[in-house]
Amino acid sequence: QGGEGVGLYRSEFLYLSQDTVPTEEDHYNAYREVVQAMNGRPVVIRTLDLGADKMDKFSTTGTDANERNPFLGCRSIRLCLQNLPLFKVQLRAILRASTAGPVQIMFPLISNIMELRQSRMILGDVMEDLEEQGIPYRENIPVGIMVEVPSVAIQAKTFCHEVDFMSIGTNDLIQYTVAVDRGNERIASLYSGAHPAVISLIQGVVRAADKAQVDVSLCGEMASAPEYTMLLVGLGLRSLSITPPALPEVKQIIRAVSIDQCRRVARKAATFDSDREVANYLRDQLGKAIPGVFDGRSIGY
Ligand code: PEP
Ligand code: MG
């Protein structure tokens, strides 16, 4: 579909699709396969994001189906930092696969700078182990975080000093900003990327990253929704991680509009008070830029 890399490789599928706990070789084989298939294009491998909406069935991972607030609980990087053997097996496999092509490591659900530092320290330990064992890996492998929690978006400038790249995970960022469970249909109308607070957080992250010259991309579903393309480009994003079927349409929009046009849309979008007004405006602007774009389909925000 014309993608230029893999912006978000969701590694936890290894734990959700197998009957046995994945071994280091299972991890390694899966990663090497995608890196080789991408043939020189970058592959961003996200470390395990288990828990909450991604529950595995193994007792050894540490996920707990009885947590009272699973989305605020011991999930994702928190789980990995409490289960170092699990984390280290994966990091070893990613590092080993990094000799096959341009791999990047991305930590999900970081909410606190200490989590990032601890994660990097463990990565350093794993690198030392590999060195001692004479196993090759790419020493300068880029390390980044997902911006999925408002605390990190607000503190983006600080995080920029300690990462090679950031990727805004709006699926969770929206959920935590507006306090709406992303999977709860009863309150689905309250979950919107067009919420002015969400737009403001994205803008803050992009500005901080630009200033610090840290690569920033956006890998939530918003990146794949054509309604948001002009807004995201206007906010300064130049890298979007998109679900393959949506790639041609998003590319078509980007080719049809100018950066100035997108900047104007982003500036205007930031003046509205409600997600409804923003959503209507974005839809209207896209319809004007690409007549007929909405023919035959309904739009969801
Ligand atoms: C996100 O939260 O935006 C994201 C891309 O990750 P996931 O949907 O896997 O939680
Ligand atoms: Mg997420």
Coordinates of N, CA and C in Angstrom, one line a residue, residues 102-288:
P102 N 17.0 -1.9 10.1 CA 16.8 -0.8 11.0 C 15.6 -0.9 12.0
V103 N 15.9 -1.5 13.1 CA 14.9 -1.8 14.2 C 15.0 -0.6 15.2
Q104 N 13.8 -0.2 15.7 CA 13.7 0.7 16.8 C 12.9 0.1 17.9
I105 N 13.3 0.5 19.1 CA 12.5 0.0 20.3 C 11.6 1.0 20.9
M106 N 10.4 0.7 21.1 CA 9.5 1.7 21.7 C 8.8 1.1 22.9
F107 N 8.9 1.9 24.0 CA 8.2 1.5 25.3 C 6.8 2.1 25.4
P108 N 5.8 1.3 25.6 CA 4.4 1.8 25.7 C 4.0 2.2 27.1
L109 N 3.0 3.0 27.2 CA 2.3 3.5 28.4 C 3.3 4.1 29.4
I110 N 4.3 4.7 29.0 CA 5.2 5.4 29.9 C 4.4 6.5 30.6
S111 N 4.4 6.7 31.9 CA 3.7 7.7 32.5 C 4.6 8.6 33.4
N112 N 5.8 8.2 33.5 CA 6.7 8.8 34.5 C 8.2 8.6 34.0
I113 N 9.0 9.6 34.2 CA 10.3 9.6 33.6 C 11.1 8.4 34.2
M114 N 10.8 8.1 35.5 CA 11.6 7.0 36.1 C 11.4 5.7 35.4
E115 N 10.2 5.5 34.9 CA 9.9 4.3 34.1 C 10.7 4.2 32.9
L116 N 10.9 5.3 32.2 CA 11.8 5.3 31.0 C 13.2 5.0 31.4
R117 N 13.7 5.7 32.5 CA 15.1 5.4 32.9 C 15.3 4.0 33.3
Q118 N 14.3 3.4 34.0 CA 14.5 2.1 34.4 C 14.5 1.1 33.2
S119 N 13.6 1.4 32.3 CA 13.5 0.6 31.1 C 14.8 0.6 30.3
R120 N 15.4 1.8 30.2 CA 16.7 2.0 29.5 C 17.8 1.3 30.2
M121 N 17.7 1.3 31.5 CA 18.8 0.6 32.3 C 18.7 -0.9 32.1
I122 N 17.5 -1.4 32.0 CA 17.3 -2.9 31.8 C 17.8 -3.2 30.4
L123 N 17.5 -2.3 29.4 CA 18.0 -2.5 28.1 C 19.5 -2.6 28.1
G124 N 20.1 -1.7 28.8 CA 21.6 -1.7 28.9 C 22.1 -3.0 29.5
D125 N 21.4 -3.5 30.5 CA 21.8 -4.8 31.2 C 21.8 -5.9 30.1
V126 N 20.7 -5.9 29.3 CA 20.5 -7.0 28.3 C 21.6 -6.8 27.3
M127 N 22.0 -5.6 26.9 CA 23.0 -5.4 25.9 C 24.4 -6.0 26.5
E128 N 24.6 -5.7 27.8 CA 25.8 -6.2 28.4 C 25.9 -7.7 28.3
D129 N 24.7 -8.3 28.7 CA 24.7 -9.8 28.6 C 25.0 -10.3 27.2
L130 N 24.4 -9.7 26.2 CA 24.7 -10.1 24.9 C 26.2 -10.0 24.5
E131 N 26.7 -8.9 24.9 CA 28.1 -8.6 24.7 C 29.0 -9.7 25.3
E132 N 28.7 -10.0 26.5 CA 29.5 -11.1 27.2 C 29.4 -12.4 26.5
Q133 N 28.2 -12.6 25.9 CA 28.0 -13.9 25.2 C 28.4 -13.9 23.8
G134 N 28.9 -12.7 23.4 CA 29.4 -12.6 22.0 C 28.3 -12.6 20.9
I135 N 27.1 -12.2 21.4 CA 25.9 -12.2 20.4 C 25.8 -10.8 19.9
P136 N 25.8 -10.6 18.5 CA 25.8 -9.3 18.0 C 24.4 -8.6 18.1
Y137 N 24.5 -7.3 18.1 CA 23.2 -6.5 18.1 C 23.6 -5.1 17.7
R138 N 22.6 -4.2 17.4 CA 23.0 -2.9 16.9 C 23.1 -2.0 18.1
E139 N 24.3 -1.5 18.4 CA 24.5 -0.8 19.6 C 23.8 0.6 19.7
N140 N 23.7 1.3 18.6 CA 23.0 2.6 18.6 C 21.5 2.5 18.2
I141 N 20.9 1.4 18.6 CA 19.5 1.2 18.3 C 18.6 2.3 18.9
P142 N 17.8 3.0 18.0 CA 17.0 4.1 18.6 C 16.0 3.6 19.6
V143 N 15.8 4.4 20.7 CA 14.9 4.0 21.7 C 13.9 5.2 21.9
G144 N 12.6 4.8 21.9 CA 11.6 5.8 22.0 C 10.5 5.4 22.9
I145 N 9.5 6.3 23.1 CA 8.3 6.0 23.9 C 7.1 6.3 23.2
M146 N 6.0 5.7 23.6 CA 4.7 6.1 23.2 C 4.2 7.2 24.1
V147 N 3.6 8.2 23.6 CA 2.9 9.2 24.4 C 1.4 8.9 24.4
E148 N 1.1 8.2 25.5 CA -0.3 7.7 25.6 C -1.0 8.2 26.9
V149 N -0.2 8.8 27.7 CA -0.7 9.3 29.0 C -0.6 10.8 29.1
P150 N -1.6 11.5 29.5 CA -1.5 13.0 29.5 C -0.3 13.5 30.3
S151 N 0.2 12.8 31.4 CA 1.3 13.3 32.1 C 2.5 13.4 31.2
V152 N 2.7 12.5 30.3 CA 3.9 12.5 29.4 C 3.7 13.6 28.3
A153 N 2.5 13.8 27.9 CA 2.3 14.8 26.8 C 2.6 16.2 27.5
I154 N 2.2 16.4 28.7 CA 2.4 17.7 29.4 C 3.9 17.9 29.6
Q155 N 4.5 16.8 29.9 CA 6.0 16.8 30.3 C 6.9 16.5 29.1
A156 N 6.3 16.6 27.9 CA 7.0 16.2 26.7 C 8.5 16.7 26.6
K157 N 8.6 18.0 26.9 CA 9.9 18.6 26.8 C 11.0 17.8 27.6
T158 N 10.6 17.4 28.8 CA 11.6 16.7 29.6 C 11.9 15.3 29.0
F159 N 10.9 14.7 28.5 CA 11.1 13.3 27.9 C 12.0 13.4 26.7
C160 N 11.8 14.6 25.9 CA 12.6 14.7 24.7 C 14.1 14.6 25.0
H161 N 14.6 15.0 26.2 CA 16.0 14.9 26.5 C 16.5 13.4 26.6
E162 N 15.6 12.5 26.7 CA 16.0 11.1 27.0 C 15.5 10.1 26.0
V163 N 15.0 10.5 24.9 CA 14.5 9.6 23.9 C 15.0 10.0 22.5
D164 N 15.1 9.0 21.6 CA 15.4 9.2 20.2 C 14.2 9.6 19.4
F165 N 13.0 9.1 19.9 CA 11.8 9.4 19.1 C 10.6 9.2 20.0
M166 N 9.5 9.8 19.6 CA 8.2 9.7 20.3 C 7.1 9.3 19.3
S167 N 6.2 8.6 19.8 CA 5.0 8.3 18.9 C 3.8 8.5 19.8
I168 N 2.9 9.3 19.3 CA 1.7 9.7 20.0 C 0.6 8.6 19.8
G169 N 0.3 7.9 20.9 CA -0.7 6.8 20.8 C -2.0 7.4 21.2
T170 N -2.8 7.9 20.2 CA -4.0 8.6 20.6 C -5.1 7.7 21.1
N171 N -5.1 6.4 20.7 CA -6.1 5.5 21.2 C -6.2 5.6 22.7
D172 N -5.1 5.5 23.4 CA -5.0 5.6 24.8 C -5.0 7.0 25.3
L173 N -4.3 7.9 24.6 CA -4.2 9.3 25.0 C -5.6 9.9 25.1
I174 N -6.5 9.6 24.2 CA -7.8 10.1 24.2 C -8.5 9.6 25.5
Q175 N -8.4 8.2 25.6 CA -9.1 7.6 26.7 C -8.7 8.2 28.1
Y176 N -7.4 8.4 28.3 CA -7.0 9.0 29.6 C -7.2 10.5 29.7
T177 N -7.3 11.2 28.6 CA -7.5 12.6 28.7 C -9.0 12.9 29.0
V178 N -9.9 12.2 28.4 CA -11.3 12.5 28.6 C -12.0 11.5 29.6
A179 N -11.2 10.6 30.1 CA -11.7 9.6 31.1 C -12.8 8.7 30.6
V180 N -12.6 8.3 29.3 CA -13.6 7.4 28.7 C -13.0 6.1 28.2
D181 N -13.4 5.0 28.8 CA -13.0 3.7 28.4 C -13.1 3.5 26.9
R182 N -12.0 3.3 26.2 CA -12.1 3.2 24.7 C -12.9 2.1 24.2
G183 N -13.3 1.1 25.1 CA -14.1 0.0 24.6 C -15.5 0.0 25.1
N184 N -15.9 1.0 25.8 CA -17.3 1.1 26.4 C -18.2 1.8 25.4
E185 N -19.1 1.0 24.8 CA -20.1 1.5 23.8 C -21.0 2.5 24.4
R186 N -21.4 2.4 25.7 CA -22.4 3.3 26.3 C -21.9 4.8 26.3
I187 N -20.6 4.9 26.4 CA -20.1 6.3 26.4 C -19.2 6.6 25.2
A188 N -19.4 5.8 24.2 CA -18.5 6.0 23.0 C -18.6 7.4 22.4
S189 N -19.8 8.0 22.5 CA -19.9 9.4 21.9 C -19.0 10.4 22.7
L190 N -18.6 10.1 23.9 CA -17.7 11.0 24.6 C -16.2 10.8 24.2
Y191 N -15.9 9.7 23.5 CA -14.5 9.4 23.1 C -14.3 10.0 21.8
S192 N -13.5 11.1 21.7 CA -13.2 11.8 20.5 C -11.8 12.4 20.4
G193 N -11.2 12.1 19.3 CA -9.9 12.8 19.0 C -10.1 14.2 18.6
A194 N -11.3 14.6 18.4 CA -11.5 16.0 18.1 C -11.7 16.9 19.3
H195 N -11.6 16.3 20.5 CA -11.8 17.0 21.7 C -10.7 18.1 21.8
P196 N -11.0 19.3 22.1 CA -10.0 20.4 22.1 C -8.8 20.1 23.0
A197 N -9.1 19.4 24.1 CA -8.0 19.0 25.0 C -7.0 18.1 24.4
V198 N -7.5 17.1 23.6 CA -6.7 16.2 22.9 C -5.8 16.9 21.9
I199 N -6.4 17.8 21.1 CA -5.7 18.5 20.1 C -4.6 19.3 20.7
S200 N -4.9 19.9 21.9 CA -3.9 20.8 22.5 C -2.7 19.9 23.0
L201 N -3.0 18.7 23.5 CA -1.9 17.8 23.9 C -1.0 17.4 22.8
I202 N -1.7 17.0 21.7 CA -0.9 16.6 20.5 C 0.0 17.8 20.0
Q203 N -0.6 19.0 20.0 CA 0.2 20.2 19.6 C 1.4 20.4 20.5
G204 N 1.2 20.3 21.8 CA 2.3 20.4 22.7 C 3.4 19.5 22.5
V205 N 3.0 18.2 22.3 CA 4.0 17.2 22.1 C 4.8 17.5 20.8
V206 N 4.1 17.8 19.7 CA 4.8 18.0 18.4 C 5.7 19.3 18.5
R207 N 5.3 20.3 19.2 CA 6.1 21.5 19.4 C 7.4 21.1 20.2
A208 N 7.2 20.4 21.3 CA 8.4 20.1 22.1 C 9.3 19.2 21.3
A209 N 8.8 18.3 20.6 CA 9.7 17.4 19.8 C 10.4 18.2 18.7
D210 N 9.7 19.0 18.0 CA 10.4 19.8 17.0 C 11.5 20.7 17.5
K211 N 11.2 21.3 18.7 CA 12.2 22.1 19.3 C 13.5 21.3 19.7
A212 N 13.2 20.2 20.2 CA 14.4 19.3 20.6 C 14.9 18.5 19.5
Q213 N 14.4 18.6 18.3 CA 14.8 17.8 17.1 C 14.7 16.3 17.4
V214 N 13.6 16.0 18.0 CA 13.3 14.5 18.3 C 12.2 14.1 17.3
D215 N 12.4 13.0 16.6 CA 11.4 12.5 15.7 C 10.1 12.2 16.4
V216 N 9.0 12.7 15.8 CA 7.7 12.4 16.4 C 6.7 11.9 15.4
S217 N 6.0 10.9 15.7 CA 4.9 10.5 14.8 C 3.7 10.2 15.6
L218 N 2.6 9.8 14.9 CA 1.4 9.5 15.6 C 0.9 8.2 15.1
C219 N 0.6 7.3 16.1 CA 0.3 5.9 15.7 C -1.1 5.4 16.2
G220 N -1.9 6.3 16.7 CA -3.3 5.9 17.1 C -4.1 5.8 15.8
E221 N -5.4 5.4 16.0 CA -6.3 5.3 14.9 C -6.6 6.6 14.2
M222 N -6.4 7.7 14.9 CA -6.6 9.0 14.3 C -5.8 9.2 13.1
A223 N -4.6 8.6 13.0 CA -3.7 8.7 11.9 C -4.3 8.1 10.6
S224 N -5.2 7.1 10.8 CA -5.8 6.4 9.7 C -7.1 7.0 9.3
A225 N -7.6 8.0 10.1 CA -9.0 8.5 9.8 C -8.8 9.8 8.9
P226 N -9.3 9.7 7.7 CA -9.0 10.9 6.7 C -9.5 12.2 7.3
E227 N -10.5 12.2 8.1 CA -11.0 13.5 8.7 C -9.9 14.2 9.4
Y228 N -9.0 13.5 9.9 CA -8.0 14.1 10.8 C -6.7 14.5 10.0
T229 N -6.6 14.0 8.8 CA -5.3 14.2 8.1 C -4.8 15.6 8.0
M230 N -5.7 16.5 7.6 CA -5.3 17.9 7.4 C -4.9 18.5 8.8
L231 N -5.7 18.2 9.8 CA -5.4 18.7 11.1 C -4.0 18.2 11.6
L232 N -3.7 16.9 11.5 CA -2.4 16.4 12.0 C -1.2 17.0 11.2
V233 N -1.4 17.1 9.9 CA -0.3 17.7 9.1 C -0.2 19.2 9.5
G234 N -1.3 19.8 9.7 CA -1.3 21.2 10.1 C -0.6 21.4 11.5
L235 N -0.8 20.4 12.4 CA -0.2 20.5 13.7 C 1.3 20.3 13.7
G236 N 1.8 19.8 12.5 CA 3.3 19.6 12.3 C 3.7 18.2 12.2
L237 N 2.8 17.3 12.2 CA 3.2 15.9 12.1 C 3.6 15.6 10.7
R238 N 4.8 14.9 10.5 CA 5.2 14.5 9.2 C 5.4 13.0 9.1
S239 N 5.0 12.3 10.1 CA 5.1 10.9 10.1 C 3.9 10.3 10.8
L240 N 3.2 9.5 10.0 CA 1.9 8.9 10.6 C 2.0 7.4 10.4
S241 N 1.6 6.7 11.5 CA 1.6 5.2 11.4 C 0.1 4.8 11.2
I242 N -0.1 4.2 10.0 CA -1.4 4.0 9.5 C -1.7 2.5 9.3
T243 N -3.0 2.2 9.5 CA -3.4 0.8 9.2 C -3.4 0.6 7.6
P244 N -2.8 -0.4 7.1 CA -2.5 -0.5 5.6 C -3.7 -0.2 4.8
P245 N -4.9 -0.6 5.0 CA -6.0 -0.3 4.1 C -6.3 1.2 4.0
A246 N -5.9 2.0 5.0 CA -6.2 3.4 5.0 C -5.1 4.2 4.3
L247 N -4.0 3.6 4.0 CA -2.8 4.3 3.5 C -3.1 5.1 2.2
P248 N -3.7 4.4 1.2 CA -3.9 5.2 -0.1 C -4.8 6.4 0.1
E249 N -5.8 6.4 0.9 CA -6.7 7.5 1.0 C -6.0 8.7 1.7
V250 N -5.3 8.3 2.8 CA -4.5 9.4 3.6 C -3.5 10.0 2.7
K251 N -2.8 9.2 1.9 CA -1.8 9.7 0.9 C -2.4 10.6 -0.1
Q252 N -3.6 10.2 -0.6 CA -4.3 11.0 -1.6 C -4.6 12.4 -1.0
I253 N -5.1 12.4 0.2 CA -5.4 13.7 0.9 C -4.1 14.6 1.0
I254 N -3.1 14.0 1.5 CA -1.8 14.7 1.7 C -1.3 15.3 0.4
R255 N -1.5 14.5 -0.7 CA -1.0 15.0 -2.0 C -1.9 16.2 -2.5
A256 N -3.2 16.2 -2.1 CA -4.1 17.1 -2.7 C -4.1 18.5 -1.9
V257 N -3.5 18.5 -0.8 CA -3.5 19.8 0.0 C -2.1 20.3 0.2
S258 N -2.1 21.6 0.6 CA -0.8 22.2 0.9 C -0.6 22.3 2.4
I259 N 0.7 22.4 2.8 CA 1.0 22.5 4.2 C 0.3 23.8 4.8
D260 N 0.4 24.9 4.0 CA -0.2 26.1 4.5 C -1.7 26.0 4.8
Q261 N -2.4 25.3 3.9 CA -3.8 25.0 4.0 C -4.0 24.2 5.3
C262 N -3.2 23.2 5.5 CA -3.3 22.4 6.7 C -3.1 23.2 8.0
R263 N -2.1 24.1 7.9 CA -1.8 24.9 9.1 C -3.0 25.8 9.4
R264 N -3.6 26.3 8.4 CA -4.8 27.2 8.6 C -5.9 26.4 9.3
V265 N -6.1 25.1 8.8 CA -7.1 24.3 9.4 C -6.8 24.0 10.8
A266 N -5.6 23.7 11.1 CA -5.2 23.4 12.5 C -5.4 24.6 13.4
R267 N -5.0 25.8 12.9 CA -5.2 27.0 13.7 C -6.7 27.3 14.0
K268 N -7.5 27.1 13.0 CA -8.9 27.3 13.2 C -9.5 26.3 14.1
A269 N -9.1 25.0 13.9 CA -9.7 23.9 14.7 C -9.4 24.2 16.2
A270 N -8.3 24.9 16.5 CA -7.9 25.1 17.9 C -8.8 26.2 18.5
T271 N -9.6 26.8 17.8 CA -10.4 27.9 18.3 C -11.8 27.4 18.8
F272 N -12.2 26.2 18.5 CA -13.5 25.7 18.9 C -13.5 25.2 20.4
D273 N -14.7 25.2 20.9 CA -14.8 24.8 22.4 C -15.2 23.3 22.5
S274 N -15.8 22.7 21.5 CA -16.3 21.3 21.7 C -15.8 20.4 20.6
D275 N -15.7 19.1 20.9 CA -15.3 18.2 19.9 C -16.3 18.2 18.7
R276 N -17.6 18.4 19.0 CA -18.6 18.4 17.9 C -18.2 19.5 16.9
E277 N -17.9 20.7 17.4 CA -17.6 21.8 16.4 C -16.4 21.5 15.7
V278 N -15.4 20.9 16.3 CA -14.1 20.6 15.7 C -14.4 19.6 14.6
A279 N -15.1 18.5 15.0 CA -15.4 17.4 14.0 C -16.1 18.0 12.8
N280 N -17.1 18.8 13.0 CA -17.9 19.3 11.9 C -17.0 20.2 11.0
Y281 N -16.2 20.9 11.6 CA -15.3 21.8 10.8 C -14.3 21.0 10.0
L282 N -13.7 20.0 10.6 CA -12.7 19.1 9.9 C -13.4 18.4 8.7
R283 N -14.6 17.9 9.0 CA -15.3 17.3 7.9 C -15.6 18.2 6.8
D284 N -16.0 19.4 7.1 CA -16.3 20.4 6.1 C -15.1 20.8 5.3
Q285 N -14.0 20.9 6.0 CA -12.7 21.3 5.3 C -12.3 20.2 4.3
L286 N -12.4 19.0 4.8 CA -11.9 17.9 3.9 C -12.8 17.7 2.7
G287 N -14.1 17.9 3.0 CA -15.1 17.9 1.8 C -14.8 19.0 0.8
K288 N -14.3 20.1 1.3 CA -14.0 21.2 0.3 C -12.7 20.9 -0.4

